[in-house]
Amino acid sequence: MRRINLIAAGMLFTFGSYAQETAKGYIYSDRNLNGKREKMESGIPNVAVTNGIDVVLSDKNGYYELPVSNDQIISVIKPSGYKVRTNEDQLPQFFYNHKPAGSPALKYKGVAPTGKLPVSIDFPLSPSKEDSNFRALIFGDPQPYTLQEVDYFDKGVVSELEGVKNVAFGLSMGDLVGNNPDLFMPYIKAIKKIGIPWYNLMGNHDINFDVKEDKYSDESFEAHFGPADYAFNYGDVHFIVLDDILYPDPRDGKSYWGGLRKDQLEFVANDLKFVPKDKLVVIAFHIPIGEAGNNEGFREEDRKRLFELLADFPNTLSLSAHTHNQRQIFFLKKDGWKQEKAHHHYNVGTTSGNWYSGELNDQGVPVSTMSDGTPKGYAFINFKGNQYDVDYKVAGKSKEYQIEISAPKVVQHDLKTSAGIYANFFMGSEKDVLVYRVDGGAWKKMAYMPESDPSFLDILHKWDHTETLLSGRRPGAASDCHHLWRAAVPVNLAPGEHTIEVKATDMYGKTFTQTKTYKILEKSVN
């Protein structure tokens, strides 16, 4: 029986004739970067390894043992100061997919048979300088349903990030494709162009729908990306990535529900046993974990259990996507959170926007503004030790574009109007304060006003009132914008053009401004 080194999951290997119930191997320092454990390469102690439930640490020689069944993935939990190998498509290779008989017969291909368990499943790591201050790139829902939409994703988002500098890695927050795992590879080839290691998590449009048990719903995902539940460290941050789609819905066997299985919560509990309490813990999943008073999309008891597991970690952040809107949610003790400091949940905006809808822009790509008025884009999370802040970048626009102002173009002098000045601060929340002024006057506070964004309604009205066909397709209905503020339009200023200036300060203390002009006119007398 020969020893095997991890190069990529899902490949076929030749093994000996003895099946094993225990996975064994070494975590070692791959000094020559060839992916093969050699005599001169020493083992690395105290590195976490998991079978997706149990988590163990390697011993002083880098050796580990884990129980394994015939349908489990063994993965190393990358320690800080080391990097894992990536394949030619920039996908991190931190796992071994153990499926002796392969995936069950499904419409979309799963994992090919891997044969018997190898004598040794070894994980190569290479020392890497990791600054505790680093940046990660986050995509919400690329979700192409066709090759043309993969092209929209490529041209509209990926192209402006090719060769991006000073970014440690990327993460896509699920719905990598739209109900067609055959599009995984075109998606992967597009993402590869960015040129950085790229992690992925599973969304409700990435599953195998022709299964009767949730544990088989990720077979095609596993064949392309590895485990749907995994963890890794970078700097002073511990990342946990989870598949939070329960399919079929355990309530009625139809559709899906947000939640976590018992074995997934066991994995989180076992993983956190080896995470220092002063680390920042970031948990990423596709479906949001709910909000105060409205948790219909996610199983309540799973959120409570997750909060219990995080109770002793003072620095936390959770991430989701799924809604095709952008929102900041803060969980308090009344919501089941166990600490005085609120837990921040960031529901990330999407690279597909409103499902590639809207008119085509100069690139021939749909504008695709989200239904809360957030332009399509992506986020950068800036980690500073065990703290963080977030930047949202609108695709195709300057990084300074953080606010969209809606206001009437013309109002009548001294005639009271029901029209308002609206400011959509894309990264905002009700905790923030927005102020405005006109013509450089005194700053005045705007009122938080969660309702439909007027700028998005303008888009819908253009489609509904046009007398000629527009390029692209009409977006879906407007939804409430949870980062919208309003102020009255001053009508008692002198006739002429006036400049509105809005200033927003985000939760991290960063300030953004945006301006817009309007005119005050005297009513003509005939």
Short mmCIF file of C-alpha atoms in Angstrom, two decimals, residues 54-502:
data_model
loop_
_atom_site.label_atom_id
_atom_site.label_comp_id
_atom_site.label_asym_id
_atom_site.label_seq_id
_atom_site.Cartn_x
_atom_site.Cartn_y
_atom_site.Cartn_z
CA ASP A 54 -14.75 15.61 14.80
CA VAL A 55 -11.71 17.87 15.08
CA VAL A 56 -8.28 16.73 16.30
CA LEU A 57 -4.83 18.33 16.56
CA SER A 58 -1.73 16.89 14.96
CA ASP A 59 0.90 15.65 17.44
CA LYS A 60 4.51 16.84 17.80
CA ASN A 61 5.39 14.98 14.59
CA GLY A 62 2.46 16.39 12.64
CA TYR A 63 0.63 13.05 12.81
CA TYR A 64 -3.17 12.80 13.18
CA GLU A 65 -5.88 10.14 13.26
CA LEU A 66 -9.59 10.61 12.62
CA PRO A 67 -12.56 8.25 12.34
CA VAL A 68 -13.97 8.20 8.83
CA SER A 69 -17.03 6.73 7.15
CA ASN A 70 -17.54 5.96 3.48
CA ASP A 71 -18.89 9.44 2.70
CA GLN A 72 -16.76 12.01 4.47
CA ILE A 73 -14.21 14.63 3.57
CA ILE A 74 -11.01 14.94 5.58
CA SER A 75 -9.75 18.52 5.63
CA VAL A 76 -7.00 20.47 7.31
CA ILE A 77 -7.94 23.69 9.11
CA LYS A 78 -5.22 25.97 7.80
CA PRO A 79 -3.26 27.59 10.65
CA SER A 80 -2.15 31.21 10.53
CA GLY A 81 1.33 31.65 9.09
CA TYR A 82 0.91 28.89 6.52
CA LYS A 83 -0.73 28.54 3.15
CA VAL A 84 -2.35 25.59 1.43
CA ARG A 85 -1.72 24.64 -2.17
CA THR A 86 -4.10 25.97 -4.81
CA ASN A 87 -4.90 24.22 -8.06
CA GLU A 88 -4.62 25.78 -11.49
CA ASP A 89 -8.00 27.46 -10.94
CA GLN A 90 -6.92 29.16 -7.69
CA LEU A 91 -9.10 26.84 -5.57
CA PRO A 92 -7.49 25.95 -2.21
CA GLN A 93 -6.72 22.22 -1.94
CA PHE A 94 -7.07 21.55 1.78
CA PHE A 95 -9.14 18.34 1.68
CA TYR A 96 -9.37 14.71 0.67
CA ASN A 97 -12.79 13.54 -0.54
CA HIS A 98 -13.39 9.98 0.70
CA LYS A 99 -16.17 8.39 -1.33
CA PRO A 100 -15.09 4.82 -2.15
CA ALA A 101 -18.11 4.21 -4.39
CA GLY A 102 -18.47 7.82 -5.51
CA SER A 103 -21.61 9.93 -5.39
CA PRO A 104 -25.02 8.36 -5.98
CA ALA A 105 -26.46 8.56 -9.48
CA LEU A 106 -27.71 12.11 -9.96
CA LYS A 107 -28.74 14.39 -12.81
CA TYR A 108 -25.56 16.42 -12.35
CA LYS A 109 -22.26 14.64 -11.86
CA GLY A 110 -20.90 14.25 -8.35
CA VAL A 111 -17.64 12.78 -7.03
CA ALA A 112 -16.08 9.88 -8.92
CA PRO A 113 -15.25 6.73 -6.90
CA THR A 114 -12.14 7.32 -4.81
CA GLY A 115 -11.50 3.68 -3.88
CA LYS A 116 -10.25 2.47 -0.54
CA LEU A 117 -8.90 4.77 2.12
CA PRO A 118 -5.19 5.51 1.58
CA VAL A 119 -2.60 4.42 4.12
CA SER A 120 -1.68 8.05 4.73
CA ILE A 121 -3.58 11.21 3.81
CA ASP A 122 -0.97 13.92 4.09
CA PHE A 123 -1.56 17.66 3.91
CA PRO A 124 1.25 19.90 2.68
CA LEU A 125 1.47 23.40 4.14
CA SER A 126 4.09 26.01 3.32
CA PRO A 127 5.20 28.79 5.68
CA SER A 128 3.77 32.14 4.63
CA LYS A 129 4.10 35.59 6.11
CA GLU A 130 0.61 36.70 7.10
CA ASP A 131 0.16 40.26 8.25
CA SER A 132 -2.45 40.57 10.98
CA ASN A 133 -3.81 43.46 8.91
CA PHE A 134 -5.17 42.03 5.68
CA ARG A 135 -8.01 42.34 3.19
CA ALA A 136 -10.52 39.79 1.87
CA LEU A 137 -12.80 40.15 -1.16
CA ILE A 138 -16.42 39.04 -0.76
CA PHE A 139 -18.93 38.26 -3.53
CA GLY A 140 -22.63 37.75 -2.96
CA ASP A 141 -24.62 35.53 -5.37
CA PRO A 142 -22.93 35.49 -8.79
CA GLN A 143 -25.87 33.25 -9.80
CA PRO A 144 -25.67 32.95 -13.59
CA TYR A 145 -28.41 30.79 -15.13
CA THR A 146 -26.81 30.73 -18.59
CA LEU A 147 -23.39 31.04 -20.19
CA GLN A 148 -24.39 34.53 -21.29
CA GLU A 149 -24.90 35.48 -17.64
CA VAL A 150 -21.49 34.00 -16.79
CA ASP A 151 -20.18 36.43 -19.41
CA TYR A 152 -22.11 39.29 -17.75
CA PHE A 153 -20.48 38.34 -14.44
CA ASP A 154 -17.07 38.20 -16.08
CA LYS A 155 -17.36 41.53 -17.93
CA GLY A 156 -19.30 43.43 -15.28
CA VAL A 157 -17.41 42.41 -12.13
CA VAL A 158 -14.43 40.12 -12.63
CA SER A 159 -12.79 42.26 -15.32
CA GLU A 160 -12.26 45.22 -13.00
CA LEU A 161 -10.65 42.99 -10.37
CA GLU A 162 -8.18 41.09 -12.53
CA GLY A 163 -4.74 41.32 -10.94
CA VAL A 164 -6.11 42.95 -7.77
CA LYS A 165 -3.35 43.75 -5.28
CA ASN A 166 -3.08 43.42 -1.50
CA VAL A 167 -6.01 41.04 -1.14
CA ALA A 168 -5.34 37.80 0.74
CA PHE A 169 -8.18 35.73 -0.71
CA GLY A 170 -11.73 35.84 -2.03
CA LEU A 171 -14.96 34.21 -0.90
CA SER A 172 -18.21 33.77 -2.82
CA MET A 173 -21.25 33.61 -0.55
CA GLY A 174 -23.24 30.91 -2.34
CA ASP A 175 -25.55 30.75 -5.33
CA LEU A 176 -22.45 30.43 -7.42
CA VAL A 177 -24.75 29.35 -10.25
CA GLY A 178 -28.47 29.23 -10.94
CA ASN A 179 -29.78 25.65 -10.50
CA ASN A 180 -27.26 24.20 -12.95
CA PRO A 181 -24.04 22.67 -11.55
CA ASP A 182 -22.78 22.31 -15.13
CA LEU A 183 -22.06 26.05 -14.85
CA PHE A 184 -19.69 25.55 -11.89
CA MET A 185 -16.70 25.21 -14.20
CA PRO A 186 -17.43 28.31 -16.32
CA TYR A 187 -17.91 30.21 -13.05
CA ILE A 188 -14.58 28.85 -11.75
CA LYS A 189 -12.78 29.86 -14.95
CA ALA A 190 -14.16 33.41 -14.63
CA ILE A 191 -13.16 33.75 -10.95
CA LYS A 192 -9.69 32.38 -11.73
CA LYS A 193 -8.88 35.57 -13.66
CA ILE A 194 -8.83 37.61 -10.45
CA GLY A 195 -5.64 35.78 -9.56
CA ILE A 196 -6.03 35.15 -5.82
CA PRO A 197 -6.97 32.04 -3.78
CA TRP A 198 -10.75 31.73 -3.86
CA TYR A 199 -13.02 30.01 -1.35
CA ASN A 200 -16.65 29.14 -2.04
CA LEU A 201 -19.72 28.24 -0.04
CA MET A 202 -22.93 26.56 -1.10
CA GLY A 203 -26.21 28.33 -1.83
CA ASN A 204 -29.74 27.11 -2.39
CA HIS A 205 -29.25 27.36 -6.18
CA ASP A 206 -26.10 25.19 -6.06
CA ILE A 207 -27.72 22.02 -4.73
CA ASN A 208 -28.60 18.69 -6.31
CA PHE A 209 -32.38 18.88 -6.33
CA ASP A 210 -32.94 15.21 -7.22
CA VAL A 211 -32.10 13.90 -3.73
CA LYS A 212 -34.26 12.84 -0.81
CA GLU A 213 -31.71 13.50 1.96
CA ASP A 214 -29.93 16.75 2.76
CA LYS A 215 -26.55 15.00 3.10
CA TYR A 216 -26.57 14.27 -0.65
CA SER A 217 -27.65 17.73 -1.78
CA ASP A 218 -24.05 18.95 -2.10
CA GLU A 219 -22.57 16.13 -4.20
CA SER A 220 -21.86 18.28 -7.28
CA PHE A 221 -20.59 21.11 -5.08
CA GLU A 222 -18.18 18.69 -3.37
CA ALA A 223 -16.92 17.43 -6.71
CA HIS A 224 -15.86 20.95 -7.70
CA PHE A 225 -15.01 22.70 -4.43
CA GLY A 226 -14.59 20.13 -1.66
CA PRO A 227 -16.39 20.22 1.69
CA ALA A 228 -19.44 22.42 2.15
CA ASP A 229 -18.46 22.88 5.83
CA TYR A 230 -14.89 23.85 6.62
CA ALA A 231 -12.69 26.29 8.52
CA PHE A 232 -9.36 28.08 8.17
CA ASN A 233 -7.27 30.73 9.92
CA TYR A 234 -5.65 33.85 8.56
CA GLY A 235 -3.86 36.35 10.77
CA ASP A 236 -5.87 36.83 13.97
CA VAL A 237 -9.10 35.66 12.34
CA HIS A 238 -10.76 32.24 12.39
CA PHE A 239 -13.17 31.61 9.50
CA ILE A 240 -15.95 29.01 9.55
CA VAL A 241 -17.83 28.32 6.32
CA LEU A 242 -21.15 26.45 6.53
CA ASP A 243 -23.86 25.14 4.22
CA ASP A 244 -27.04 26.43 5.89
CA ILE A 245 -29.56 25.09 3.36
CA LEU A 246 -31.76 22.29 4.62
CA TYR A 247 -33.01 20.43 1.54
CA PRO A 248 -35.59 19.04 1.27
CA ASP A 249 -37.33 21.28 3.81
CA PRO A 250 -37.75 19.04 6.88
CA ARG A 251 -41.16 20.59 7.57
CA ASP A 252 -42.89 19.39 4.41
CA GLY A 253 -40.29 17.83 2.10
CA LYS A 254 -40.70 20.67 -0.39
CA SER A 255 -38.29 23.47 -1.32
CA TYR A 256 -35.67 24.37 1.31
CA TRP A 257 -35.27 26.03 4.70
CA GLY A 258 -32.41 27.91 6.32
CA GLY A 259 -30.78 26.04 9.19
CA LEU A 260 -27.97 23.78 10.37
CA ARG A 261 -27.98 20.05 10.95
CA LYS A 262 -26.91 18.59 14.30
CA ASP A 263 -23.62 17.31 12.83
CA GLN A 264 -22.78 20.78 11.51
CA LEU A 265 -23.31 22.35 14.92
CA GLU A 266 -21.15 19.58 16.40
CA PHE A 267 -18.42 20.52 13.93
CA VAL A 268 -18.61 24.17 15.00
CA ALA A 269 -18.46 23.18 18.69
CA ASN A 270 -15.49 20.87 18.14
CA ASP A 271 -13.68 23.39 15.96
CA LEU A 272 -14.08 26.26 18.45
CA LYS A 273 -12.48 24.17 21.23
CA PHE A 274 -9.12 24.86 19.60
CA VAL A 275 -9.69 28.55 18.79
CA PRO A 276 -8.26 31.13 21.24
CA LYS A 277 -10.99 33.29 22.74
CA ASP A 278 -9.35 36.53 21.65
CA LYS A 279 -9.55 35.60 17.95
CA LEU A 280 -12.09 37.25 15.68
CA VAL A 281 -14.51 34.48 14.62
CA VAL A 282 -16.15 35.02 11.21
CA ILE A 283 -18.93 32.61 10.23
CA ALA A 284 -20.10 32.64 6.62
CA PHE A 285 -23.22 31.01 5.21
CA HIS A 286 -25.66 31.74 2.42
CA ILE A 287 -29.07 32.27 4.05
CA PRO A 288 -29.28 35.06 6.68
CA ILE A 289 -29.82 33.83 10.23
CA GLY A 290 -32.90 35.99 10.64
CA GLU A 291 -33.57 39.26 12.40
CA ALA A 292 -35.33 40.44 15.52
CA GLY A 293 -39.01 39.50 15.31
CA ASN A 294 -38.72 37.97 11.84
CA ASN A 295 -36.93 34.65 11.50
CA GLU A 296 -39.14 32.79 9.05
CA GLY A 297 -36.30 31.93 6.69
CA PHE A 298 -34.01 30.30 9.25
CA ARG A 299 -34.67 27.67 11.93
CA GLU A 300 -34.77 29.47 15.26
CA GLU A 301 -33.23 26.76 17.44
CA ASP A 302 -30.18 26.54 15.18
CA ARG A 303 -29.49 30.24 15.50
CA LYS A 304 -29.83 29.98 19.30
CA ARG A 305 -27.41 27.05 19.44
CA LEU A 306 -24.93 28.89 17.24
CA PHE A 307 -25.13 31.90 19.56
CA GLU A 308 -24.48 29.62 22.54
CA LEU A 309 -21.32 28.31 20.87
CA LEU A 310 -20.11 31.87 20.31
CA ALA A 311 -20.94 33.06 23.83
CA ASP A 312 -17.32 33.16 25.02
CA PHE A 313 -15.93 34.87 21.92
CA PRO A 314 -16.12 38.67 22.28
CA ASN A 315 -15.13 39.36 18.67
CA THR A 316 -17.51 37.94 16.08
CA LEU A 317 -18.98 38.64 12.66
CA SER A 318 -21.38 36.63 10.52
CA LEU A 319 -21.91 36.96 6.78
CA SER A 320 -24.69 35.94 4.42
CA ALA A 321 -26.08 36.81 0.98
CA HIS A 322 -29.22 35.27 -0.62
CA THR A 323 -31.60 38.26 -0.43
CA HIS A 324 -30.11 40.26 -3.34
CA ASN A 325 -30.25 43.30 -1.07
CA GLN A 326 -27.72 44.69 1.38
CA ARG A 327 -28.32 45.04 5.10
CA GLN A 328 -26.63 45.36 8.48
CA ILE A 329 -28.37 43.41 11.27
CA PHE A 330 -27.46 43.61 14.96
CA PHE A 331 -28.47 40.84 17.35
CA LEU A 332 -28.99 41.67 21.03
CA LYS A 333 -29.70 39.65 24.14
CA LYS A 334 -33.43 39.81 23.42
CA ASP A 335 -32.66 37.97 20.17
CA GLY A 336 -30.80 35.19 21.95
CA TRP A 337 -27.31 36.69 21.70
CA LYS A 338 -25.36 36.01 24.90
CA GLN A 339 -23.20 39.13 25.18
CA GLU A 340 -23.69 42.80 25.96
CA LYS A 341 -22.02 43.88 22.73
CA ALA A 342 -24.35 43.26 19.77
CA HIS A 343 -23.47 40.63 17.19
CA HIS A 344 -23.04 42.12 13.72
CA HIS A 345 -24.53 40.17 10.82
CA TYR A 346 -23.69 41.57 7.37
CA ASN A 347 -26.05 40.53 4.58
CA VAL A 348 -23.82 41.17 1.57
CA GLY A 349 -24.99 42.75 -1.66
CA THR A 350 -24.71 40.71 -4.85
CA THR A 351 -22.49 40.70 -7.92
CA SER A 352 -25.54 39.70 -9.99
CA GLY A 353 -27.59 42.56 -8.54
CA ASN A 354 -31.24 42.02 -9.38
CA TRP A 355 -30.55 38.76 -11.27
CA TYR A 356 -28.88 40.45 -14.28
CA SER A 357 -31.94 42.59 -14.99
CA GLY A 358 -32.26 46.20 -16.14
CA GLU A 359 -31.02 47.97 -19.24
CA LEU A 360 -27.66 47.11 -20.76
CA ASN A 361 -24.80 49.51 -20.00
CA ASP A 362 -21.88 50.53 -22.25
CA GLN A 363 -20.26 47.13 -21.66
CA GLY A 364 -23.39 45.36 -22.87
CA VAL A 365 -23.99 44.16 -19.30
CA PRO A 366 -27.27 44.64 -17.37
CA VAL A 367 -27.14 47.48 -14.84
CA SER A 368 -28.99 45.19 -12.41
CA THR A 369 -29.63 47.45 -9.42
CA MET A 370 -30.87 45.49 -6.40
CA SER A 371 -34.49 45.90 -5.34
CA ASP A 372 -33.48 48.04 -2.33
CA GLY A 373 -31.65 50.46 -4.63
CA THR A 374 -28.16 49.12 -3.92
CA PRO A 375 -26.12 49.01 -7.14
CA LYS A 376 -24.55 45.62 -7.84
CA GLY A 377 -21.05 45.24 -6.45
CA TYR A 378 -18.86 43.50 -3.90
CA ALA A 379 -17.31 44.03 -0.49
CA PHE A 380 -13.81 44.26 0.93
CA ILE A 381 -13.43 43.30 4.57
CA ASN A 382 -10.40 44.96 6.10
CA PHE A 383 -9.10 42.99 9.07
CA LYS A 384 -6.96 44.72 11.67
CA GLY A 385 -5.90 42.12 14.20
CA ASN A 386 -9.15 40.86 15.72
CA GLN A 387 -11.15 43.87 14.51
CA TYR A 388 -12.52 44.74 11.07
CA ASP A 389 -14.29 47.24 8.88
CA VAL A 390 -16.07 46.83 5.55
CA ASP A 391 -15.94 48.72 2.27
CA TYR A 392 -18.62 48.27 -0.37
CA LYS A 393 -17.57 48.86 -3.97
CA VAL A 394 -20.15 49.49 -6.69
CA ALA A 395 -19.13 47.63 -9.85
CA GLY A 396 -17.98 50.02 -12.55
CA LYS A 397 -18.05 53.11 -10.31
CA SER A 398 -15.57 55.05 -8.23
CA LYS A 399 -14.95 53.73 -4.71
CA GLU A 400 -16.24 57.10 -3.44
CA TYR A 401 -19.74 56.33 -4.73
CA GLN A 402 -21.46 55.22 -1.50
CA ILE A 403 -24.68 57.27 -1.51
CA GLU A 404 -27.42 57.74 -4.08
CA ILE A 405 -29.46 60.93 -3.63
CA SER A 406 -33.00 61.16 -4.98
CA ALA A 407 -34.62 64.61 -5.13
CA PRO A 408 -36.94 66.51 -7.46
CA LYS A 409 -35.23 68.33 -10.32
CA VAL A 410 -37.54 71.35 -10.05
CA VAL A 411 -39.78 72.77 -7.30
CA GLN A 412 -41.89 75.91 -7.21
CA HIS A 413 -40.63 78.80 -5.13
CA ASP A 414 -42.33 79.07 -1.72
CA LEU A 415 -44.84 76.32 -2.50
CA LYS A 416 -44.79 73.50 0.04
CA THR A 417 -44.16 70.10 -1.54
CA SER A 418 -44.57 66.51 -0.44
CA ALA A 419 -41.42 65.60 -2.38
CA GLY A 420 -38.35 64.77 -0.33
CA ILE A 421 -34.60 64.44 -0.43
CA TYR A 422 -33.76 60.75 -0.07
CA ALA A 423 -30.32 59.36 0.62
CA ASN A 424 -29.62 55.66 0.05
CA PHE A 425 -26.40 54.97 1.97
CA PHE A 426 -25.52 51.53 0.64
CA MET A 427 -23.61 50.32 3.74
CA GLY A 428 -25.85 52.09 6.26
CA SER A 429 -28.09 50.92 9.08
CA GLU A 430 -30.56 52.54 11.45
CA LYS A 431 -27.68 53.04 13.88
CA ASP A 432 -26.10 55.61 11.54
CA VAL A 433 -26.72 59.34 11.38
CA LEU A 434 -26.99 61.09 8.03
CA VAL A 435 -26.97 64.87 7.68
CA TYR A 436 -27.56 67.19 4.76
CA ARG A 437 -27.14 70.83 3.88
CA VAL A 438 -28.02 73.08 0.97
CA ASP A 439 -25.56 75.53 -0.59
CA GLY A 440 -23.02 75.00 2.18
CA GLY A 441 -25.40 76.01 4.96
CA ALA A 442 -25.84 74.42 8.37
CA TRP A 443 -25.92 70.63 8.59
CA LYS A 444 -29.30 69.16 9.48
CA LYS A 445 -30.21 65.63 10.51
CA MET A 446 -32.08 63.37 8.08
CA ALA A 447 -34.81 60.97 9.25
CA TYR A 448 -34.28 57.21 8.93
CA MET A 449 -37.00 56.03 6.53
CA PRO A 450 -37.06 52.31 5.60
CA GLU A 451 -39.27 52.18 2.50
CA SER A 452 -38.88 51.66 -1.23
CA ASP A 453 -35.94 53.53 -2.70
CA PRO A 454 -37.18 56.27 -5.08
CA SER A 455 -34.24 55.75 -7.44
CA PHE A 456 -35.18 52.10 -7.88
CA LEU A 457 -38.83 53.05 -8.41
CA ASP A 458 -37.62 55.44 -11.14
CA ILE A 459 -36.06 52.45 -12.90
CA LEU A 460 -39.32 50.50 -12.74
CA HIS A 461 -41.34 53.50 -13.89
CA LYS A 462 -39.08 53.93 -16.92
CA TRP A 463 -39.83 50.35 -17.94
CA ASP A 464 -43.55 50.72 -17.31
CA HIS A 465 -43.95 54.08 -19.08
CA THR A 466 -41.68 53.63 -22.08
CA GLU A 467 -43.27 53.60 -25.51
CA THR A 468 -40.29 51.86 -27.09
CA LEU A 469 -38.62 48.58 -26.15
CA LEU A 470 -35.64 48.87 -23.81
CA SER A 471 -32.55 46.66 -23.85
CA GLY A 472 -32.34 43.98 -21.17
CA ARG A 473 -35.35 43.04 -19.06
CA ARG A 474 -37.47 44.67 -16.39
CA PRO A 475 -36.28 44.22 -12.78
CA GLY A 476 -38.47 42.66 -10.10
CA ALA A 477 -40.60 44.56 -7.60
CA ALA A 478 -39.09 47.06 -5.17
CA SER A 479 -38.40 46.00 -1.59
CA ASP A 480 -37.91 48.10 1.52
CA CYS A 481 -34.50 49.70 1.75
CA HIS A 482 -33.06 49.46 5.27
CA HIS A 483 -30.41 52.10 4.60
CA LEU A 484 -32.59 55.01 3.43
CA TRP A 485 -32.98 58.49 4.95
CA ARG A 486 -35.28 61.44 4.13
CA ALA A 487 -35.40 65.21 4.55
CA ALA A 488 -37.75 67.93 3.33
CA VAL A 489 -36.90 69.84 0.17
CA PRO A 490 -36.23 73.54 0.93
CA VAL A 491 -38.50 75.65 -1.30
CA ASN A 492 -38.03 79.06 0.34
CA LEU A 493 -34.57 79.76 -1.02
CA ALA A 494 -33.97 82.19 -3.86
CA PRO A 495 -35.00 81.01 -7.30
CA GLY A 496 -32.18 79.31 -9.17
CA GLU A 497 -30.01 76.23 -8.88
CA HIS A 498 -29.10 74.86 -5.45
CA THR A 499 -26.75 72.13 -4.31
CA ILE A 500 -27.75 69.41 -1.85
CA GLU A 501 -24.89 67.78 0.03
CA VAL A 502 -25.40 64.60 2.08
#
